[in-house]
Short mmCIF file of C-alpha atoms in Angstrom, two decimals:
data_model
loop_
_atom_site.label_atom_id
_atom_site.label_comp_id
_atom_site.label_asym_id
_atom_site.label_seq_id
_atom_site.Cartn_x
_atom_site.Cartn_y
_atom_site.Cartn_z
CA PHE A 295 180.59 45.58 265.54
CA SER A 296 179.52 41.64 262.86
CA MET A 297 181.07 38.60 263.86
CA SER A 298 179.15 37.13 260.48
CA LYS A 299 181.12 40.20 258.20
CA TRP A 300 184.20 39.67 260.47
CA LYS A 301 184.16 35.36 259.48
CA ASN A 302 183.74 36.25 255.71
CA ARG A 303 186.65 38.48 256.15
CA LEU A 304 188.79 34.91 256.90
CA GLU A 305 187.09 32.98 253.91
CA MET A 306 189.97 34.14 252.04
CA PHE A 307 192.48 32.69 254.60
CA ARG A 308 190.74 29.54 255.45
CA SER A 309 191.69 27.42 252.63
CA ILE A 310 196.31 28.37 253.28
CA ASP A 311 198.56 25.91 255.66
CA PHE A 312 199.62 27.85 257.89
CA ASN A 313 201.33 25.39 260.37
CA SER A 314 204.80 25.74 259.53
CA TYR A 315 204.95 29.12 260.16
CA ILE A 316 203.12 28.54 263.54
CA THR A 317 206.21 25.76 264.10
CA ASP A 318 208.60 27.49 263.25
CA GLY A 319 207.51 30.86 265.21
CA THR A 320 207.43 32.92 261.92
CA ILE A 321 202.69 33.60 262.94
CA VAL A 322 203.24 34.31 266.77
CA ALA A 323 199.37 34.11 266.76
CA HIS A 324 194.86 34.91 264.86
CA TYR A 325 195.56 38.47 265.82
CA LEU A 326 191.62 38.37 266.22
CA MET A 327 190.46 42.37 267.01
CA ASP A 328 191.77 45.39 267.42
CA GLU A 329 189.89 48.05 270.74
CA PRO A 330 187.60 45.74 271.62
CA ASN A 331 187.22 48.20 274.81
CA ASP A 332 186.89 50.86 273.24
CA PRO A 333 183.35 51.81 272.10
CA SER A 334 184.68 55.07 268.96
CA ASN A 335 185.71 52.23 266.90
CA TRP A 336 182.76 49.72 267.04
CA GLY A 337 180.33 52.16 266.19
CA GLY A 338 179.52 53.67 269.74
CA THR A 339 179.38 49.47 271.44
CA PRO A 340 182.80 48.16 273.13
CA VAL A 341 182.51 44.55 271.77
CA PRO A 342 182.17 42.49 274.60
CA PRO A 343 184.51 39.59 275.99
CA SER A 344 181.94 37.56 275.25
CA THR A 345 181.71 38.33 271.38
CA VAL A 346 186.06 37.44 271.92
CA GLU A 347 185.83 34.38 272.91
CA ALA A 348 183.88 33.84 270.14
CA MET A 349 185.84 34.79 267.86
CA ALA A 350 188.32 33.22 269.03
CA LYS A 351 186.06 29.86 268.86
CA TYR A 352 186.27 30.21 265.23
CA SER A 353 189.14 30.69 264.41
CA LYS A 354 190.66 27.68 266.26
CA GLN A 355 187.17 26.00 263.88
CA LEU A 356 189.66 26.75 260.78
CA TRP A 357 193.11 27.03 262.78
CA PRO A 358 193.44 24.81 266.06
CA ASN A 359 197.04 24.96 266.58
CA LEU A 360 197.04 28.71 265.92
CA PRO A 361 197.65 30.85 269.35
CA THR A 362 193.88 33.58 269.00
CA VAL A 363 195.53 36.85 270.64
CA VAL A 364 193.61 40.16 271.23
CA ARG A 365 194.59 44.19 271.46
CA ALA A 366 193.00 44.91 274.14
CA GLU A 367 194.51 44.96 278.19
CA ALA A 368 193.48 42.32 280.02
CA SER A 369 192.35 43.80 282.41
CA TYR A 370 188.84 44.66 280.17
CA LEU A 371 189.31 41.39 279.93
CA ALA A 372 189.46 40.05 283.64
CA THR A 373 185.24 42.24 283.82
CA TRP A 374 184.43 39.36 281.85
CA SER A 375 182.81 36.66 284.65
CA GLY A 376 182.47 33.80 281.80
CA THR A 377 186.44 31.54 281.01
CA PHE A 378 188.41 31.45 278.10
CA ILE A 379 188.34 27.83 276.99
CA TYR A 380 188.90 29.87 272.79
CA LEU A 381 191.56 32.61 273.65
CA ASP A 382 195.03 32.67 274.44
CA GLY A 383 195.99 36.05 275.23
CA ALA A 384 195.35 39.50 275.64
CA TRP A 385 197.92 42.44 274.14
CA ALA A 386 198.65 45.59 276.43
CA GLN A 387 200.36 48.26 274.13
CA TRP A 388 202.27 50.92 276.38
CA VAL A 389 201.52 54.19 275.57
CA ALA A 390 202.81 57.62 278.42
CA ARG A 391 199.17 58.49 278.90
CA LYS A 392 199.23 55.29 280.34
CA GLY A 393 201.66 55.85 282.98
CA ASP A 394 204.85 54.54 284.82
CA PRO A 395 205.31 51.51 282.35
CA LEU A 396 206.43 48.91 285.75
CA ALA A 397 202.71 49.02 286.55
CA PHE A 398 201.22 49.38 283.65
CA THR A 399 203.12 45.69 282.55
CA THR A 400 202.57 44.15 286.42
CA ARG A 401 198.91 45.14 285.97
CA ASN A 402 198.60 43.29 282.97
CA VAL A 403 200.32 40.10 283.87
CA ALA A 404 198.12 39.45 286.95
CA ASP A 405 195.19 40.58 285.03
CA ALA A 406 196.13 38.00 282.92
CA LYS A 407 196.86 35.70 285.11
CA LYS A 408 194.06 35.72 286.67
CA LYS A 409 192.11 35.26 283.82
CA GLY A 410 194.53 31.78 282.75
CA LEU A 411 196.01 34.39 279.43
CA SER A 412 199.61 34.86 277.69
CA LEU A 413 200.62 37.95 277.48
CA VAL A 414 201.62 39.86 274.55
CA VAL A 415 202.99 43.24 274.81
CA GLY A 416 204.64 45.90 273.48
CA LEU A 417 205.15 50.26 272.91
CA ASN A 418 203.01 52.29 270.12
CA VAL A 419 206.98 54.25 269.12
CA ALA A 420 205.00 56.25 266.14
CA LYS A 421 202.31 58.26 267.83
CA GLY A 422 202.92 57.09 271.90
CA ASN A 423 203.69 60.10 273.04
CA PHE A 424 200.54 61.35 273.56
CA GLY A 425 200.26 61.48 269.50
CA SER A 426 203.28 62.03 268.60
CA ARG A 427 206.53 59.46 268.86
CA LEU A 428 208.29 58.53 271.78
CA THR A 429 211.66 59.86 272.97
CA ALA A 430 214.23 56.73 272.28
CA SER A 431 214.70 57.36 276.13
CA GLN A 432 210.33 55.95 275.81
CA ILE A 433 211.54 53.51 274.25
CA LYS A 434 214.42 52.40 276.82
CA THR A 435 212.56 52.77 279.55
CA ALA A 436 208.78 52.24 279.16
CA GLY A 437 210.33 48.74 276.22
CA SER A 438 212.59 47.78 279.72
CA ALA A 439 209.66 47.87 281.49
CA LEU A 440 207.69 45.56 280.14
CA LEU A 441 210.67 43.26 279.28
CA SER A 442 211.21 42.82 283.32
CA SER A 443 208.92 39.97 283.51
CA SER A 444 209.48 36.84 282.05
CA TYR A 445 205.71 35.83 281.64
CA PRO A 446 205.01 38.26 278.51
CA CYS A 447 205.07 35.59 275.16
CA ALA A 448 206.13 38.61 272.34
CA PHE A 449 207.02 42.16 272.34
CA ILE A 450 205.78 43.48 269.21
CA SER A 451 206.29 47.18 267.99
CA TRP A 452 203.42 49.11 267.05
CA GLU A 453 203.33 51.13 264.58
CA TRP A 454 205.60 51.18 261.91
CA ASP A 455 203.91 53.75 260.00
CA GLY A 456 207.10 54.08 256.88
CA GLU A 457 209.09 57.22 258.65
CA GLN A 458 212.90 55.51 258.02
CA THR A 459 214.62 58.51 259.04
CA TYR A 460 213.07 58.28 263.33
CA LEU A 461 214.03 54.73 263.59
CA ALA A 462 217.15 54.82 261.97
CA THR A 463 218.80 58.10 264.36
CA THR A 464 221.01 56.29 266.47
CA ALA A 465 219.17 57.20 269.72
CA VAL A 466 216.23 54.91 268.41
CA ARG A 467 218.42 52.61 266.72
CA ASP A 468 220.55 52.44 270.09
CA ALA A 469 217.50 52.10 272.63
CA MET A 470 215.98 48.98 269.86
CA LYS A 471 219.00 47.41 270.30
CA ILE A 472 218.84 47.56 274.09
CA LEU A 473 215.62 46.35 273.55
CA ARG A 474 216.45 43.71 271.06
CA ALA A 475 219.29 42.23 273.41
CA LYS A 476 216.48 41.91 276.16
CA ALA A 477 214.10 39.81 274.29
CA GLN A 478 216.57 37.83 272.87
CA ASN A 479 217.66 36.94 276.31
CA ARG A 480 214.66 36.19 277.18
CA SER A 481 213.28 32.03 277.02
CA THR A 482 210.77 31.87 274.47
CA ARG A 483 207.71 31.10 275.44
CA THR A 484 204.42 30.48 274.06
CA CYS A 485 201.71 32.65 272.54
CA ARG A 486 198.67 29.73 274.07
CA SER A 487 197.50 30.02 276.82
#
């Protein structure tokens, strides 16, 4: 990971005024990076939570009102002894290999609270079943578990691969409708910590 390269990537967005999109909820947060904890993504070396905090600090210099989120479970961020001042939230994405979705949710909520972070939750619908698509039953069960806590500020399904036939099947569409109804019945919560 190169902080200077990352900062250079942000330069093309520096002059854009995102405030109206932040205020109306179109933009939930600045997604800083994906899986800093996974050494295979970063040349064999995980990106430490202290670096994630430095990234969040830089983002806040550009867009002070924009929440900052990293796709890493709160348990990874909790390994840092420091205090997060600029990073607002963790993003815990459930996949089948992570086991019971309710236990996964409970653990991530507790770890996020310990570090004073908000929490985004979600599913990897395209590859979350050991590299294959989640079944409609998995979507409904795991998504319902993730939405059972009032603590998460957002629910994001990842990854969309353009495979509309899968998403258009009656069973998957019905499972998504159930999750949408659960999400819509929740009170609005900011992703700012």
